[in-house]
Amino acid sequence: MVPGFSIHDEDHNSSAFLYPDIVQTNPIVILHHTEYNVMDWQIDGLVHKYMHEHGIENIRGGRYKHWELTEAEKDEISNAIKFFTFDFDEQKSKRDKYCEYVKMNNDITSLKNALYKHETFMKERERYRIDRNIIHELNWLVSIIKNPVDKFLPISHRYNDLMTALSKVFKQFVREFEDAREKMQLICELVYSKPYTFFDCRVIPSERKHSKYKYEEDTMLDAVLKGFELAIYTLINREDETIFEIECFNIQELKDRLFIAYTETQTN
């Protein structure tokens, strides 16, 4: 980009190019485009615009009088382009998508059905959603049963939270799956609905001592843990299935196309 100026008065009628050093070393081959009625303070803005479109190294003009730019000038240009083109690329992308969507078959009924199906999957996911950290906490529970703690108080809050979480998982599993009880091969439903009744004597030091608990002789622990693991992983797997279905929908595209469809209906 080579800024120029024209002089038109009684004594002068000529045109001249600024930055003769650039023009001399880089002869002008062809005039591609001319910007008319440009004020002095607008030149740098135009230079930044063309730099954004054609690359910083390919454009000179305005205050940038030399081919070699300093690091300070490069930073200045970069910041100016970021400021003036903020959201520009995003808006261009939206415009291109709009043109693409207009060409599609935007049947209102089909689009509404697709959105309804997506909403159904979202609700279904909530039915199966659990805090997956419970897997880590269950492993922690096994570790303190195998290697008992000396004092219960420091772990009491964490332990009680886990008992509450396990109870909720069991109730959620039974609510969502008709054959849940059969799959878990329930030893005693109380063990799963109120798990502290089973684990207290295996975790709390005084309870362990009172019941003379020995991990090596515990034949029920593995079965109970497998029951909880079955509930946990079944819920997780079902949630993952619904997540896969949800990700098949481009929900923003559906909403945009429905908006276009309504707009076209009103204009027609």
XYZ file of C-alpha atoms in Angstrom:
268
model
C 0.000 0.000 0.000
C 1.584 3.258 -1.116
C -0.087 6.391 0.262
C -0.088 9.369 -2.103
C -1.307 12.937 -2.123
C -2.445 15.372 -4.807
C -1.890 19.101 -5.037
C -4.426 21.170 -6.942
C -4.147 24.916 -6.687
C -3.194 27.875 -8.877
C 0.516 27.067 -8.757
C 0.478 23.272 -8.585
C -1.377 20.501 -10.323
C 0.480 17.275 -9.665
C 0.507 14.090 -7.671
C 3.297 12.607 -5.611
C 3.979 9.419 -3.676
C 5.109 9.404 -0.089
C 8.088 7.243 0.988
C 10.182 7.576 -2.186
C 12.782 5.189 -0.694
C 10.247 2.359 -0.778
C 9.033 3.208 -4.283
C 12.588 3.481 -5.622
C 13.627 0.048 -4.356
C 10.231 -1.526 -5.116
C 8.899 -0.092 -8.380
C 5.149 0.125 -8.747
C 4.049 -2.493 -11.283
C 0.303 -1.908 -11.280
C -2.226 0.216 -9.429
C -4.669 -2.263 -7.937
C -7.021 -0.007 -5.998
C -7.358 3.615 -4.973
C -8.897 4.889 -1.743
C -10.306 8.396 -2.208
C -10.981 11.143 0.311
C -8.805 9.646 3.029
C -7.959 11.917 5.941
C -4.460 11.835 7.426
C -5.652 10.196 10.633
C -7.373 7.422 8.654
C -4.274 6.198 6.849
C -2.917 3.994 9.639
C -6.338 2.395 10.024
C -6.358 1.476 6.320
C -2.822 0.140 6.596
C -3.863 -2.054 9.537
C -6.889 -3.249 7.559
C -4.770 -4.325 4.591
C -2.167 -5.872 6.894
C -4.923 -7.968 8.448
C -6.142 -9.057 5.018
C -2.800 -9.590 3.253
C -0.254 -10.133 6.027
C 1.840 -7.699 8.044
C 5.002 -8.373 6.020
C 3.286 -7.622 2.714
C 1.944 -4.128 3.457
C 3.661 -0.824 4.230
C 2.317 2.673 4.560
C 1.228 5.273 7.090
C 3.714 5.475 9.917
C 5.410 2.259 8.745
C 7.939 3.771 6.329
C 10.502 0.978 6.184
C 10.309 -2.651 5.105
C 12.007 -3.844 8.277
C 9.652 -3.436 11.237
C 10.870 -3.147 14.818
C 9.486 -5.488 17.464
C 7.674 -2.511 19.014
C 5.999 -1.755 15.671
C 4.995 -5.396 15.213
C 3.399 -5.435 18.679
C 1.653 -2.148 17.944
C 0.252 -3.483 14.668
C -0.832 -6.755 16.229
C -2.680 -4.984 19.049
C -4.331 -2.564 16.601
C -5.549 -5.422 14.399
C -6.892 -7.315 17.414
C -8.734 -4.205 18.600
C -10.284 -3.243 15.261
C -11.114 -6.783 14.172
C -12.537 -7.939 17.501
C -15.340 -10.426 16.741
C -14.860 -9.769 13.006
C -13.960 -13.372 12.139
C -16.733 -14.685 14.378
C -19.296 -12.454 12.709
C -18.066 -13.541 9.267
C -18.419 -17.169 10.341
C -21.982 -16.531 11.523
C -22.836 -14.823 8.244
C -21.448 -17.746 6.236
C -23.418 -20.213 8.355
C -26.584 -18.198 7.871
C -26.155 -18.351 4.097
C -25.553 -22.098 4.358
C -28.622 -22.675 6.554
C -30.883 -20.681 4.236
C -30.132 -23.194 1.464
C -31.172 -26.153 3.662
C -34.602 -27.697 3.905
C -35.741 -25.933 7.063
C -38.981 -27.760 7.809
C -40.362 -26.315 11.043
C -41.941 -29.558 12.249
C -38.760 -31.598 11.697
C -36.597 -29.012 13.419
C -38.937 -28.790 16.408
C -38.997 -32.582 16.690
C -35.204 -32.690 16.653
C -35.020 -30.047 19.407
C -37.603 -31.957 21.450
C -35.611 -35.164 21.037
C -32.472 -33.388 22.200
C -34.304 -32.026 25.243
C -35.561 -35.550 26.023
C -32.020 -36.921 25.951
C -30.864 -34.074 28.231
C -33.551 -34.971 30.775
C -32.714 -38.644 30.460
C -29.076 -37.907 31.167
C -30.033 -36.217 34.428
C -31.780 -39.410 35.520
C -28.516 -41.332 35.288
C -26.021 -38.650 36.294
C -23.957 -39.338 39.411
C -20.834 -37.849 40.930
C -18.186 -40.109 39.409
C -15.775 -39.286 42.189
C -17.672 -41.951 44.138
C -15.471 -44.573 42.416
C -12.384 -43.045 44.001
C -14.144 -42.749 47.351
C -15.218 -46.397 47.266
C -11.593 -47.422 46.722
C -10.649 -45.236 49.675
C -13.284 -47.011 51.790
C -11.793 -50.406 50.951
C -8.323 -49.132 51.847
C -9.360 -47.996 55.348
C -11.120 -51.310 55.905
C -7.979 -53.216 54.954
C -5.717 -50.788 56.848
C -7.802 -49.467 59.745
C -7.460 -45.920 61.041
C -6.575 -45.199 64.672
C -9.070 -42.364 65.048
C -12.410 -42.043 63.314
C -13.022 -38.327 63.874
C -10.535 -37.047 61.220
C -12.261 -39.105 58.511
C -15.818 -38.962 59.860
C -17.024 -36.198 57.509
C -15.635 -37.904 54.415
C -16.994 -41.266 55.527
C -20.482 -39.910 56.248
C -20.588 -38.153 52.875
C -19.708 -41.426 51.162
C -22.424 -43.318 53.031
C -24.959 -40.714 51.900
C -23.690 -40.919 48.301
C -23.840 -44.733 48.240
C -27.393 -44.676 49.575
C -28.438 -42.191 46.865
C -26.812 -44.289 44.133
C -28.676 -47.396 45.275
C -32.038 -45.610 45.363
C -31.327 -44.039 41.953
C -30.395 -47.437 40.492
C -33.547 -49.094 41.839
C -35.717 -46.222 40.596
C -34.343 -46.273 37.043
C -34.000 -50.023 36.469
C -36.849 -52.457 37.100
C -34.549 -55.453 37.562
C -32.066 -53.600 39.780
C -32.712 -55.696 42.879
C -32.400 -58.913 40.921
C -29.135 -57.774 39.302
C -27.599 -56.777 42.634
C -28.582 -60.123 44.215
C -29.467 -58.264 47.389
C -28.139 -59.780 50.560
C -30.244 -57.354 52.543
C -31.753 -54.154 51.168
C -30.927 -52.311 54.383
C -27.230 -52.819 53.606
C -27.617 -50.765 50.394
C -30.247 -48.242 51.450
C -28.400 -47.473 54.710
C -24.823 -48.610 54.029
C -23.466 -47.328 57.355
C -25.248 -50.261 59.018
C -22.826 -52.522 57.153
C -19.636 -50.450 57.070
C -19.563 -48.881 60.565
C -18.297 -52.071 62.191
C -15.617 -52.313 59.506
C -14.367 -48.721 59.709
C -14.957 -47.173 63.165
C -12.170 -48.404 65.517
C -14.433 -48.972 68.531
C -16.964 -50.862 66.399
C -14.246 -53.005 64.846
C -12.925 -53.870 68.279
C -16.375 -54.647 69.630
C -17.242 -56.957 66.716
C -13.706 -58.408 66.601
C -13.618 -57.658 62.912
C -10.983 -59.342 60.756
C -10.660 -58.328 57.133
C -9.303 -61.722 56.074
C -12.413 -63.490 57.379
C -14.962 -61.061 55.888
C -16.949 -63.063 53.324
C -19.677 -60.440 52.774
C -17.583 -57.398 51.964
C -16.729 -58.364 48.386
C -20.358 -59.168 47.527
C -21.621 -55.848 48.916
C -18.911 -53.884 47.099
C -19.757 -55.635 43.821
C -23.399 -54.668 44.307
C -22.498 -50.999 44.674
C -20.058 -51.186 41.747
C -22.781 -52.700 39.562
C -25.122 -49.816 40.388
C -22.415 -47.193 39.878
C -21.101 -48.442 36.537
C -24.555 -49.211 35.138
C -25.609 -45.610 35.779
C -22.343 -44.278 34.335
C -22.651 -46.408 31.202
C -26.235 -45.338 30.638
C -25.301 -41.681 31.094
C -22.447 -42.099 28.584
C -24.921 -43.552 26.084
C -27.182 -40.528 26.417
C -24.176 -38.185 26.141
C -23.300 -39.870 22.832
C -26.857 -39.292 21.589
C -26.796 -35.664 22.753
C -23.521 -34.974 20.941
C -25.110 -36.116 17.662
C -27.179 -32.915 17.733
C -25.808 -29.531 16.723
C -28.259 -27.692 18.918
C -27.184 -24.175 17.895
C -27.554 -25.056 14.233
C -31.056 -26.429 14.849
C -32.080 -23.255 16.697
C -30.645 -21.028 13.977
C -32.376 -22.979 11.217
C -35.681 -22.899 13.096
C -35.350 -19.131 13.490
C -34.712 -18.817 9.752
C -37.689 -21.054 8.999
C -40.005 -18.911 11.143
C -38.635 -15.743 9.541
C -39.207 -17.077 6.033
C -42.759 -18.122 6.970
C -43.563 -14.614 8.229
C -42.054 -12.873 5.176
C -43.903 -15.161 2.783
